[in-house]
Amino acid sequence: MQTRNDTLLWMYEHMALSRYYEERIKAAYMIGKTPLFNMANGPLPGEMHLSNGQEPCAVGVCAHLGPEDFVSAGHRPHHVAIAKGVDLPAMTAEIFGRSTGLSGGQGGHMHLFDPAVNFTCSGIIAQGMGPAVGAALAFRMRGEPHVAVAYVGEAAVNQGAWHEAMNLAAVWKLPFICIVEDNGWGVSVSKAASTAVPRNDVRVAGYGMPGVHIADNDTLAIHAAAGEAVARARAGEGPTLIEIETFRLEGHFMGDVETYRPEGEKEGLFARDEIPRFRAMLIERGIADEATISSIEQGGRARVDDAFDHALASPEPMAGEAFATVFAESEEL
Ligand SMILES: Cc1ncc(C[n+]2csc(CCOP(=O)(O)OP(=O)(O)O)c2C)c(N)n1
């Protein structure tokens, strides 16, 4: 399948935007955290899981989706949220805990919900499987041609919720796609130490579902495989699993000293980074010249800077609002 030039440029734009977004989050996160790393300090207290390196997994799939299609992501959600079109200023305000955030600043970076583009995520691994399969069932029951996609890490595939959802999606032939972002590590535990079967595209034969394996974080291969899976799902032919060998260029969370990585692994990953590789491919194939690509990058940076300005100028929520949206009974507390 030949990928259209405008789609190639859209994918590059959103990968570059996502990378710059994470760089700005990283800089803001580190304020006040050192010299003795203290997660509670600074304008972004708590854990922060950056997605640098995994951008191809987001754009290759989301290029096929519209706002009605449903996507759930996990605790490392920024790249997927950006590719799905989540409102950037409201997302940034949410991450900074501001009242103009997607959830009034009460969710934080692992709990981004944007109903306008049917996006959700969760800090509980594999938690997004049930909602995505439920959304796929709803699309089927309403006769709508949409698809639901759940992103999970390779360490989430041993959760009970994952297996239950996979079985239902397959037995009911739902318009569902599971994307496994295999970055090799579940915090500090290697894939080999947590899962007896080396590849989940093989394992899903046990569910009667097709599985596809993508090596080396390849945007074009992800885009092609996702195109076929989305077409199958929209045609009523059932679910697909796509496992992508990707990598994270940061630690599990900010502050992770990464002593579990074999020597030299990290340096090797930077050499395989897809963003400069994809940029060079666009120029080599004559899809865009240097000036066009620079202007795409500048446009993305301006959007990110505006989103940060909006977030940082927004007020924090009032303490009294803490229970307002949690339970109906909260007013009585
Ligand atoms: C049900 C559950 N168990 C444990 C955790 C703690 N935890 C957070 S992230 C993580 C590992 C996730 O690895 P993976 O799913 O491969 O995603 P990655 O961090 O590599 O993106 C664990 C065990 C959790 N959030 N939820």
mmCIF file of C-alpha atoms and ligand atoms in Angstrom:
data_model
loop_
_atom_site.group_PDB
_atom_site.id
_atom_site.type_symbol
_atom_site.label_atom_id
_atom_site.label_comp_id
_atom_site.label_asym_id
_atom_site.label_seq_id
_atom_site.Cartn_x
_atom_site.Cartn_y
_atom_site.Cartn_z
ATOM 1 C CA MET A 1 0.000 0.000 0.000
ATOM 2 C CA GLN A 2 1.353 3.412 -1.001
ATOM 3 C CA THR A 3 1.037 5.982 1.797
ATOM 4 C CA ARG A 4 -0.180 9.360 0.554
ATOM 5 C CA ASN A 5 2.240 12.271 0.844
ATOM 6 C CA ASP A 6 -0.107 14.336 3.022
ATOM 7 C CA THR A 7 -0.403 11.395 5.422
ATOM 8 C CA LEU A 8 3.390 11.031 5.560
ATOM 9 C CA LEU A 9 3.707 14.728 6.407
ATOM 10 C CA TRP A 10 0.907 14.490 8.996
ATOM 11 C CA MET A 11 2.718 11.602 10.660
ATOM 12 C CA TYR A 12 6.033 13.457 10.720
ATOM 13 C CA GLU A 13 4.361 16.620 12.035
ATOM 14 C CA HIS A 14 2.756 14.746 14.932
ATOM 15 C CA MET A 15 5.892 12.740 15.785
ATOM 16 C CA ALA A 16 7.985 15.924 15.894
ATOM 17 C CA LEU A 17 5.315 17.777 17.855
ATOM 18 C CA SER A 18 5.066 14.926 20.347
ATOM 19 C CA ARG A 19 8.844 14.813 20.836
ATOM 20 C CA TYR A 20 9.001 18.571 21.475
ATOM 21 C CA TYR A 21 6.021 18.277 23.819
ATOM 22 C CA GLU A 22 7.844 15.668 25.918
ATOM 23 C CA GLU A 23 11.014 17.779 25.929
ATOM 24 C CA ARG A 24 9.055 20.680 27.394
ATOM 25 C CA ILE A 25 7.336 18.417 29.934
ATOM 26 C CA LYS A 26 10.732 16.983 30.914
ATOM 27 C CA ALA A 27 12.215 20.454 31.452
ATOM 28 C CA ALA A 28 9.220 21.562 33.542
ATOM 29 C CA TYR A 29 9.206 18.286 35.492
ATOM 30 C CA MET A 30 12.856 18.596 36.517
ATOM 31 C CA ILE A 31 12.375 22.059 38.059
ATOM 32 C CA GLY A 32 13.038 21.725 41.786
ATOM 33 C CA LYS A 33 13.586 17.927 41.659
ATOM 34 C CA THR A 34 17.396 17.929 42.041
ATOM 35 C CA PRO A 35 20.135 17.699 43.404
ATOM 36 C CA LEU A 36 18.531 14.988 45.568
ATOM 37 C CA PHE A 37 15.728 13.672 43.354
ATOM 38 C CA ASN A 38 12.449 14.332 45.108
ATOM 39 C CA MET A 39 9.341 13.434 43.130
ATOM 40 C CA ALA A 40 7.144 15.631 45.294
ATOM 41 C CA ASN A 41 8.875 18.883 44.289
ATOM 42 C CA GLY A 42 8.365 21.303 41.420
ATOM 43 C CA PRO A 43 5.448 22.353 39.206
ATOM 44 C CA LEU A 44 4.776 18.728 38.166
ATOM 45 C CA PRO A 45 4.893 16.618 41.342
ATOM 46 C CA GLY A 46 4.432 12.840 41.170
ATOM 47 C CA GLU A 47 5.407 10.289 38.537
ATOM 48 C CA MET A 48 6.006 11.226 34.898
ATOM 49 C CA HIS A 49 6.200 8.629 32.098
ATOM 50 C CA LEU A 50 7.482 10.095 28.841
ATOM 51 C CA SER A 51 6.854 8.526 25.448
ATOM 52 C CA ASN A 52 9.998 9.653 23.559
ATOM 53 C CA GLY A 53 10.877 6.953 21.036
ATOM 54 C CA GLN A 54 7.395 5.449 20.799
ATOM 55 C CA GLU A 55 5.905 8.137 18.522
ATOM 56 C CA PRO A 56 5.626 5.826 15.437
ATOM 57 C CA CYS A 57 3.173 3.591 17.333
ATOM 58 C CA ALA A 58 0.882 6.581 17.865
ATOM 59 C CA VAL A 59 0.893 8.195 14.427
ATOM 60 C CA GLY A 60 0.963 5.001 12.360
ATOM 61 C CA VAL A 61 -2.333 3.881 13.872
ATOM 62 C CA CYS A 62 -4.109 7.180 14.571
ATOM 63 C CA ALA A 63 -3.579 8.338 10.956
ATOM 64 C CA HIS A 64 -6.416 5.924 10.123
ATOM 65 C CA LEU A 65 -8.808 7.125 12.816
ATOM 66 C CA GLY A 66 -11.373 9.891 13.078
ATOM 67 C CA PRO A 67 -12.739 11.623 16.174
ATOM 68 C CA GLU A 68 -15.566 9.063 16.522
ATOM 69 C CA ASP A 69 -13.174 6.118 16.736
ATOM 70 C CA PHE A 70 -12.318 5.222 20.334
ATOM 71 C CA VAL A 71 -8.784 5.021 21.715
ATOM 72 C CA SER A 72 -7.626 4.018 25.180
ATOM 73 C CA ALA A 73 -3.987 4.381 26.221
ATOM 74 C CA GLY A 74 -2.078 3.574 29.381
ATOM 75 C CA HIS A 75 0.176 5.373 31.839
ATOM 76 C CA ARG A 76 2.506 6.591 29.009
ATOM 77 C CA PRO A 77 -0.173 8.364 26.983
ATOM 78 C CA HIS A 78 1.054 11.709 25.614
ATOM 79 C CA HIS A 79 2.125 10.554 22.118
ATOM 80 C CA VAL A 80 -1.163 8.714 21.557
ATOM 81 C CA ALA A 81 -3.278 11.596 22.911
ATOM 82 C CA ILE A 82 -1.498 14.004 20.560
ATOM 83 C CA ALA A 83 -1.956 11.747 17.516
ATOM 84 C CA LYS A 84 -5.643 11.217 18.396
ATOM 85 C CA GLY A 85 -6.200 14.991 18.410
ATOM 86 C CA VAL A 86 -6.779 15.581 22.124
ATOM 87 C CA ASP A 87 -7.123 19.305 22.864
ATOM 88 C CA LEU A 88 -3.497 20.312 23.510
ATOM 89 C CA PRO A 89 -4.028 23.362 25.785
ATOM 90 C CA ALA A 90 -6.581 21.464 27.922
ATOM 91 C CA MET A 91 -4.318 18.379 28.050
ATOM 92 C CA THR A 92 -1.356 20.492 29.157
ATOM 93 C CA ALA A 93 -3.442 22.281 31.778
ATOM 94 C CA GLU A 94 -4.562 18.863 33.051
ATOM 95 C CA ILE A 95 -0.963 17.673 33.371
ATOM 96 C CA PHE A 96 -0.089 20.817 35.338
ATOM 97 C CA GLY A 97 -3.149 20.305 37.564
ATOM 98 C CA ARG A 98 -4.894 23.494 36.458
ATOM 99 C CA SER A 99 -8.623 24.186 36.521
ATOM 100 C CA THR A 100 -8.798 24.591 32.717
ATOM 101 C CA GLY A 101 -7.566 21.006 32.283
ATOM 102 C CA LEU A 102 -9.539 18.226 30.611
ATOM 103 C CA SER A 103 -10.736 17.069 34.048
ATOM 104 C CA GLY A 104 -10.394 20.356 35.885
ATOM 105 C CA GLY A 105 -6.821 19.480 36.834
ATOM 106 C CA GLN A 106 -7.877 16.526 38.990
ATOM 107 C CA GLY A 107 -6.665 13.664 36.764
ATOM 108 C CA GLY A 108 -3.047 14.425 35.944
ATOM 109 C CA HIS A 109 -0.852 13.039 33.207
ATOM 110 C CA MET A 110 -2.016 9.397 33.404
ATOM 111 C CA HIS A 111 -5.732 10.286 33.369
ATOM 112 C CA LEU A 112 -6.481 12.307 30.260
ATOM 113 C CA PHE A 113 -10.077 12.118 29.023
ATOM 114 C CA ASP A 114 -11.298 13.963 25.937
ATOM 115 C CA PRO A 115 -14.813 12.933 24.921
ATOM 116 C CA ALA A 116 -14.651 15.243 21.860
ATOM 117 C CA VAL A 117 -12.225 12.783 20.237
ATOM 118 C CA ASN A 118 -13.172 9.633 22.202
ATOM 119 C CA PHE A 119 -9.834 9.387 24.015
ATOM 120 C CA THR A 120 -9.186 7.922 27.443
ATOM 121 C CA CYS A 121 -6.221 6.537 29.371
ATOM 122 C CA SER A 122 -5.398 5.062 32.768
ATOM 123 C CA GLY A 123 -2.499 4.521 35.146
ATOM 124 C CA ILE A 124 -3.706 0.962 35.847
ATOM 125 C CA ILE A 125 -2.094 -1.282 33.285
ATOM 126 C CA ALA A 126 -4.479 -3.113 30.896
ATOM 127 C CA GLN A 127 -7.353 -1.094 32.366
ATOM 128 C CA GLY A 128 -8.121 0.415 28.939
ATOM 129 C CA MET A 129 -8.922 -2.998 27.430
ATOM 130 C CA GLY A 130 -12.438 -3.302 28.877
ATOM 131 C CA PRO A 131 -13.583 0.212 27.930
ATOM 132 C CA ALA A 132 -12.223 -0.217 24.384
ATOM 133 C CA VAL A 133 -13.919 -3.576 23.853
ATOM 134 C CA GLY A 134 -17.081 -2.048 25.365
ATOM 135 C CA ALA A 135 -16.862 0.857 22.916
ATOM 136 C CA ALA A 136 -16.433 -1.634 20.054
ATOM 137 C CA LEU A 137 -19.546 -3.490 21.229
ATOM 138 C CA ALA A 138 -21.477 -0.205 21.401
ATOM 139 C CA PHE A 139 -20.423 0.667 17.827
ATOM 140 C CA ARG A 140 -21.625 -2.752 16.668
ATOM 141 C CA MET A 141 -24.965 -2.486 18.516
ATOM 142 C CA ARG A 142 -25.615 1.012 17.142
ATOM 143 C CA GLY A 143 -24.661 -0.024 13.629
ATOM 144 C CA GLU A 144 -21.883 2.596 13.507
ATOM 145 C CA PRO A 145 -18.790 2.009 11.338
ATOM 146 C CA HIS A 146 -16.267 3.050 14.014
ATOM 147 C CA VAL A 147 -13.408 1.097 15.567
ATOM 148 C CA ALA A 148 -11.972 0.943 19.074
ATOM 149 C CA VAL A 149 -8.247 0.703 19.766
ATOM 150 C CA ALA A 150 -6.546 -0.177 23.057
ATOM 151 C CA TYR A 151 -2.837 0.593 23.515
ATOM 152 C CA VAL A 152 -1.027 -1.535 26.092
ATOM 153 C CA GLY A 153 2.605 -2.192 26.965
ATOM 154 C CA GLU A 154 4.092 -5.673 26.569
ATOM 155 C CA ALA A 155 4.000 -6.021 30.373
ATOM 156 C CA ALA A 156 0.215 -5.485 30.471
ATOM 157 C CA VAL A 157 -0.602 -8.624 28.506
ATOM 158 C CA ASN A 158 -0.511 -10.880 31.545
ATOM 159 C CA GLN A 159 -3.251 -8.986 33.358
ATOM 160 C CA GLY A 160 -6.574 -10.795 33.713
ATOM 161 C CA ALA A 161 -8.385 -7.810 32.202
ATOM 162 C CA TRP A 162 -6.348 -8.176 29.008
ATOM 163 C CA HIS A 163 -7.271 -11.843 28.498
ATOM 164 C CA GLU A 164 -10.964 -11.360 29.286
ATOM 165 C CA ALA A 165 -11.241 -8.452 26.866
ATOM 166 C CA MET A 166 -9.317 -10.253 24.107
ATOM 167 C CA ASN A 167 -11.588 -13.267 24.363
ATOM 168 C CA LEU A 168 -14.798 -11.224 24.155
ATOM 169 C CA ALA A 169 -13.507 -9.111 21.276
ATOM 170 C CA ALA A 170 -12.662 -12.280 19.332
ATOM 171 C CA VAL A 171 -15.728 -14.366 20.128
ATOM 172 C CA TRP A 172 -18.056 -11.461 19.240
ATOM 173 C CA LYS A 173 -15.880 -10.405 16.233
ATOM 174 C CA LEU A 174 -15.876 -6.812 17.444
ATOM 175 C CA PRO A 175 -14.304 -3.850 15.598
ATOM 176 C CA PHE A 176 -11.388 -3.789 18.031
ATOM 177 C CA ILE A 177 -7.611 -3.482 17.664
ATOM 178 C CA CYS A 178 -5.075 -4.106 20.398
ATOM 179 C CA ILE A 179 -1.751 -2.330 19.936
ATOM 180 C CA VAL A 180 1.048 -3.774 22.040
ATOM 181 C CA GLU A 181 3.882 -1.279 22.393
ATOM 182 C CA ASP A 182 6.718 -3.684 23.151
ATOM 183 C CA ASN A 183 9.486 -1.470 24.507
ATOM 184 C CA GLY A 184 11.157 -4.484 26.094
ATOM 185 C CA TRP A 185 10.785 -3.380 29.726
ATOM 186 C CA GLY A 186 7.985 -3.405 32.286
ATOM 187 C CA VAL A 187 9.584 -0.901 34.675
ATOM 188 C CA SER A 188 12.848 -2.925 35.193
ATOM 189 C CA VAL A 189 11.505 -6.389 34.226
ATOM 190 C CA SER A 190 12.403 -7.685 30.769
ATOM 191 C CA LYS A 191 9.766 -9.161 28.478
ATOM 192 C CA ALA A 192 11.504 -12.568 28.660
ATOM 193 C CA ALA A 193 11.237 -12.540 32.459
ATOM 194 C CA SER A 194 7.490 -11.842 32.459
ATOM 195 C CA THR A 195 6.041 -13.690 29.455
ATOM 196 C CA ALA A 196 6.920 -17.244 28.378
ATOM 197 C CA VAL A 197 5.896 -16.639 24.758
ATOM 198 C CA PRO A 198 8.325 -14.233 23.082
ATOM 199 C CA ARG A 199 5.752 -12.715 20.707
ATOM 200 C CA ASN A 200 2.133 -11.804 21.358
ATOM 201 C CA ASP A 201 1.209 -11.805 17.652
ATOM 202 C CA VAL A 202 1.793 -15.566 17.845
ATOM 203 C CA ARG A 203 0.090 -15.919 21.217
ATOM 204 C CA VAL A 204 -3.224 -14.442 19.977
ATOM 205 C CA ALA A 205 -3.800 -17.468 17.759
ATOM 206 C CA GLY A 206 -5.126 -18.839 21.066
ATOM 207 C CA TYR A 207 -7.962 -16.329 20.814
ATOM 208 C CA GLY A 208 -8.697 -17.005 17.167
ATOM 209 C CA MET A 209 -7.482 -13.536 16.298
ATOM 210 C CA PRO A 210 -4.915 -12.494 13.676
ATOM 211 C CA GLY A 211 -1.671 -11.109 15.026
ATOM 212 C CA VAL A 212 0.832 -8.883 13.249
ATOM 213 C CA HIS A 213 4.425 -8.219 14.281
ATOM 214 C CA ILE A 214 6.241 -5.002 13.421
ATOM 215 C CA ALA A 215 9.995 -4.905 13.900
ATOM 216 C CA ASP A 216 12.177 -1.881 14.515
ATOM 217 C CA ASN A 217 9.594 0.821 15.292
ATOM 218 C CA ASP A 218 8.937 1.355 11.594
ATOM 219 C CA THR A 219 6.289 4.034 10.990
ATOM 220 C CA LEU A 220 5.450 2.936 7.449
ATOM 221 C CA ALA A 221 5.063 -0.718 8.451
ATOM 222 C CA ILE A 222 2.870 0.268 11.417
ATOM 223 C CA HIS A 223 0.759 2.478 9.167
ATOM 224 C CA ALA A 224 0.283 -0.317 6.628
ATOM 225 C CA ALA A 225 -0.608 -2.959 9.243
ATOM 226 C CA ALA A 226 -2.981 -0.616 11.059
ATOM 227 C CA GLY A 227 -4.673 0.256 7.757
ATOM 228 C CA GLU A 228 -5.472 -3.398 7.149
ATOM 229 C CA ALA A 229 -6.646 -3.954 10.730
ATOM 230 C CA VAL A 230 -8.905 -0.879 10.662
ATOM 231 C CA ALA A 231 -10.371 -1.898 7.298
ATOM 232 C CA ARG A 232 -11.086 -5.415 8.618
ATOM 233 C CA ALA A 233 -12.701 -4.010 11.745
ATOM 234 C CA ARG A 234 -14.866 -1.523 9.822
ATOM 235 C CA ALA A 235 -15.942 -4.305 7.446
ATOM 236 C CA GLY A 236 -17.203 -6.404 10.388
ATOM 237 C CA GLU A 237 -14.400 -8.982 10.072
ATOM 238 C CA GLY A 238 -13.319 -8.743 13.707
ATOM 239 C CA PRO A 239 -10.358 -7.757 15.844
ATOM 240 C CA THR A 240 -6.578 -7.757 15.284
ATOM 241 C CA LEU A 241 -3.546 -7.528 17.541
ATOM 242 C CA ILE A 242 -0.508 -5.595 16.342
ATOM 243 C CA GLU A 243 2.673 -5.902 18.391
ATOM 244 C CA ILE A 244 5.315 -3.288 17.685
ATOM 245 C CA GLU A 245 8.944 -3.613 18.737
ATOM 246 C CA THR A 246 9.511 -0.072 19.903
ATOM 247 C CA PHE A 247 11.694 1.514 22.602
ATOM 248 C CA ARG A 248 11.557 4.263 25.134
ATOM 249 C CA LEU A 249 14.409 6.760 25.057
ATOM 250 C CA GLU A 250 13.814 7.767 28.684
ATOM 251 C CA GLY A 251 13.575 5.721 31.854
ATOM 252 C CA HIS A 252 10.364 4.063 32.986
ATOM 253 C CA PHE A 253 9.597 7.323 34.734
ATOM 254 C CA MET A 254 11.564 10.518 35.136
ATOM 255 C CA GLY A 255 14.204 9.908 37.798
ATOM 256 C CA ASP A 256 14.697 6.240 36.807
ATOM 257 C CA VAL A 257 18.450 5.485 36.915
ATOM 258 C CA GLU A 258 17.988 2.625 34.396
ATOM 259 C CA THR A 259 20.625 0.348 35.931
ATOM 260 C CA TYR A 260 18.685 -2.660 34.593
ATOM 261 C CA ARG A 261 19.601 -1.854 30.983
ATOM 262 C CA PRO A 262 22.547 -3.801 29.543
ATOM 263 C CA GLU A 263 25.575 -1.632 28.861
ATOM 264 C CA GLY A 264 25.318 0.308 25.602
ATOM 265 C CA GLU A 265 21.595 -0.363 25.097
ATOM 266 C CA LYS A 266 20.559 3.255 25.523
ATOM 267 C CA GLU A 267 23.153 4.632 23.096
ATOM 268 C CA GLY A 268 22.063 2.066 20.513
ATOM 269 C CA LEU A 269 18.465 3.192 20.821
ATOM 270 C CA PHE A 270 19.283 6.823 20.076
ATOM 271 C CA ALA A 271 21.022 5.637 16.900
ATOM 272 C CA ARG A 272 17.741 3.950 15.845
ATOM 273 C CA ASP A 273 15.500 6.927 16.643
ATOM 274 C CA GLU A 274 12.708 7.018 14.035
ATOM 275 C CA ILE A 275 12.161 10.795 13.932
ATOM 276 C CA PRO A 276 15.444 11.774 12.194
ATOM 277 C CA ARG A 277 15.203 8.599 10.087
ATOM 278 C CA PHE A 278 11.692 9.494 8.887
ATOM 279 C CA ARG A 279 12.713 13.130 8.302
ATOM 280 C CA ALA A 280 15.606 12.009 6.070
ATOM 281 C CA MET A 281 13.279 9.656 4.183
ATOM 282 C CA LEU A 282 10.866 12.535 3.402
ATOM 283 C CA ILE A 283 13.693 14.582 1.917
ATOM 284 C CA GLU A 284 15.317 11.663 0.088
ATOM 285 C CA ARG A 285 12.067 10.702 -1.610
ATOM 286 C CA GLY A 286 11.382 14.346 -2.527
ATOM 287 C CA ILE A 287 8.160 14.412 -0.488
ATOM 288 C CA ALA A 288 9.173 17.683 1.161
ATOM 289 C CA ASP A 289 12.187 19.969 1.105
ATOM 290 C CA GLU A 290 14.130 21.254 4.085
ATOM 291 C CA ALA A 291 12.169 24.535 4.225
ATOM 292 C CA THR A 292 8.784 22.769 4.262
ATOM 293 C CA ILE A 293 9.882 20.393 6.998
ATOM 294 C CA SER A 294 11.310 23.227 9.095
ATOM 295 C CA SER A 295 8.069 25.129 8.815
ATOM 296 C CA ILE A 296 6.102 22.003 9.897
ATOM 297 C CA GLU A 297 8.420 21.697 12.919
ATOM 298 C CA GLN A 298 8.066 25.380 13.770
ATOM 299 C CA GLY A 299 4.271 25.135 13.542
ATOM 300 C CA GLY A 300 4.264 22.193 15.955
ATOM 301 C CA ARG A 301 6.540 23.975 18.390
ATOM 302 C CA ALA A 302 4.318 27.061 18.322
ATOM 303 C CA ARG A 303 1.268 24.920 19.131
ATOM 304 C CA VAL A 304 3.091 23.320 22.055
ATOM 305 C CA ASP A 305 4.394 26.657 23.358
ATOM 306 C CA ASP A 306 0.868 28.124 23.191
ATOM 307 C CA ALA A 307 -0.507 25.122 25.075
ATOM 308 C CA PHE A 308 2.117 25.544 27.823
ATOM 309 C CA ASP A 309 1.441 29.320 28.030
ATOM 310 C CA HIS A 310 -2.279 28.595 28.398
ATOM 311 C CA ALA A 311 -1.694 25.957 31.080
ATOM 312 C CA LEU A 312 0.752 28.004 33.122
ATOM 313 C CA ALA A 313 -1.511 31.080 33.018
ATOM 314 C CA SER A 314 -4.486 29.034 34.285
ATOM 315 C CA PRO A 315 -5.464 28.947 37.966
ATOM 316 C CA GLU A 316 -5.187 25.875 40.152
ATOM 317 C CA PRO A 317 -8.504 24.324 41.203
ATOM 318 C CA MET A 318 -9.999 25.451 44.503
ATOM 319 C CA ALA A 319 -9.445 22.936 47.317
ATOM 320 C CA GLY A 320 -13.214 22.807 47.870
ATOM 321 C CA GLU A 321 -13.693 21.368 44.345
ATOM 322 C CA ALA A 322 -11.771 18.179 45.198
ATOM 323 C CA PHE A 323 -14.894 16.024 45.637
ATOM 324 C CA ALA A 324 -17.200 17.881 43.251
ATOM 325 C CA THR A 325 -16.918 15.455 40.341
ATOM 326 C CA VAL A 326 -16.085 12.244 42.169
ATOM 327 C CA PHE A 327 -19.317 10.911 43.659
ATOM 328 C CA ALA A 328 -22.907 12.173 43.473
ATOM 329 C CA GLU A 329 -22.986 12.076 47.275
ATOM 330 C CA SER A 330 -19.869 14.243 47.533
ATOM 331 C CA GLU A 331 -21.804 17.394 48.353
ATOM 332 C CA GLU A 332 -22.759 15.784 51.650
ATOM 333 C CA LEU A 333 -19.105 15.184 52.631
HETATM 334 C C1 LIG B 1 -2.553 -3.378 37.503
HETATM 335 C C2 LIG B 1 -1.252 -2.665 37.737
HETATM 336 N N1 LIG B 1 -0.190 -3.340 38.266
HETATM 337 C C3 LIG B 1 0.984 -2.706 38.465
HETATM 338 C C4 LIG B 1 1.114 -1.374 38.150
HETATM 339 C C5 LIG B 1 2.449 -0.673 38.369
HETATM 340 N N2 LIG B 1 3.068 -0.428 37.054
HETATM 341 C C6 LIG B 1 3.005 0.769 36.451
HETATM 342 S S1 LIG B 1 3.688 0.758 34.939
HETATM 343 C C7 LIG B 1 4.133 -0.859 35.084
HETATM 344 C C8 LIG B 1 4.868 -1.566 33.973
HETATM 345 C C9 LIG B 1 4.243 -1.296 32.695
HETATM 346 O O1 LIG B 1 5.000 -1.849 31.648
HETATM 347 P P1 LIG B 1 4.383 -1.881 30.207
HETATM 348 O O2 LIG B 1 2.935 -2.249 30.307
HETATM 349 O O3 LIG B 1 5.236 -2.726 29.362
HETATM 350 O O4 LIG B 1 4.422 -0.371 29.745
HETATM 351 P P2 LIG B 1 5.677 0.609 29.646
HETATM 352 O O5 LIG B 1 5.880 1.229 31.007
HETATM 353 O O6 LIG B 1 6.829 -0.198 29.218
HETATM 354 O O7 LIG B 1 5.254 1.639 28.660
HETATM 355 C C10 LIG B 1 3.727 -1.375 36.298
HETATM 356 C C11 LIG B 1 3.964 -2.756 36.731
HETATM 357 C C12 LIG B 1 -0.010 -0.715 37.611
HETATM 358 N N3 LIG B 1 0.041 0.580 37.269
HETATM 359 N N4 LIG B 1 -1.167 -1.373 37.383
#
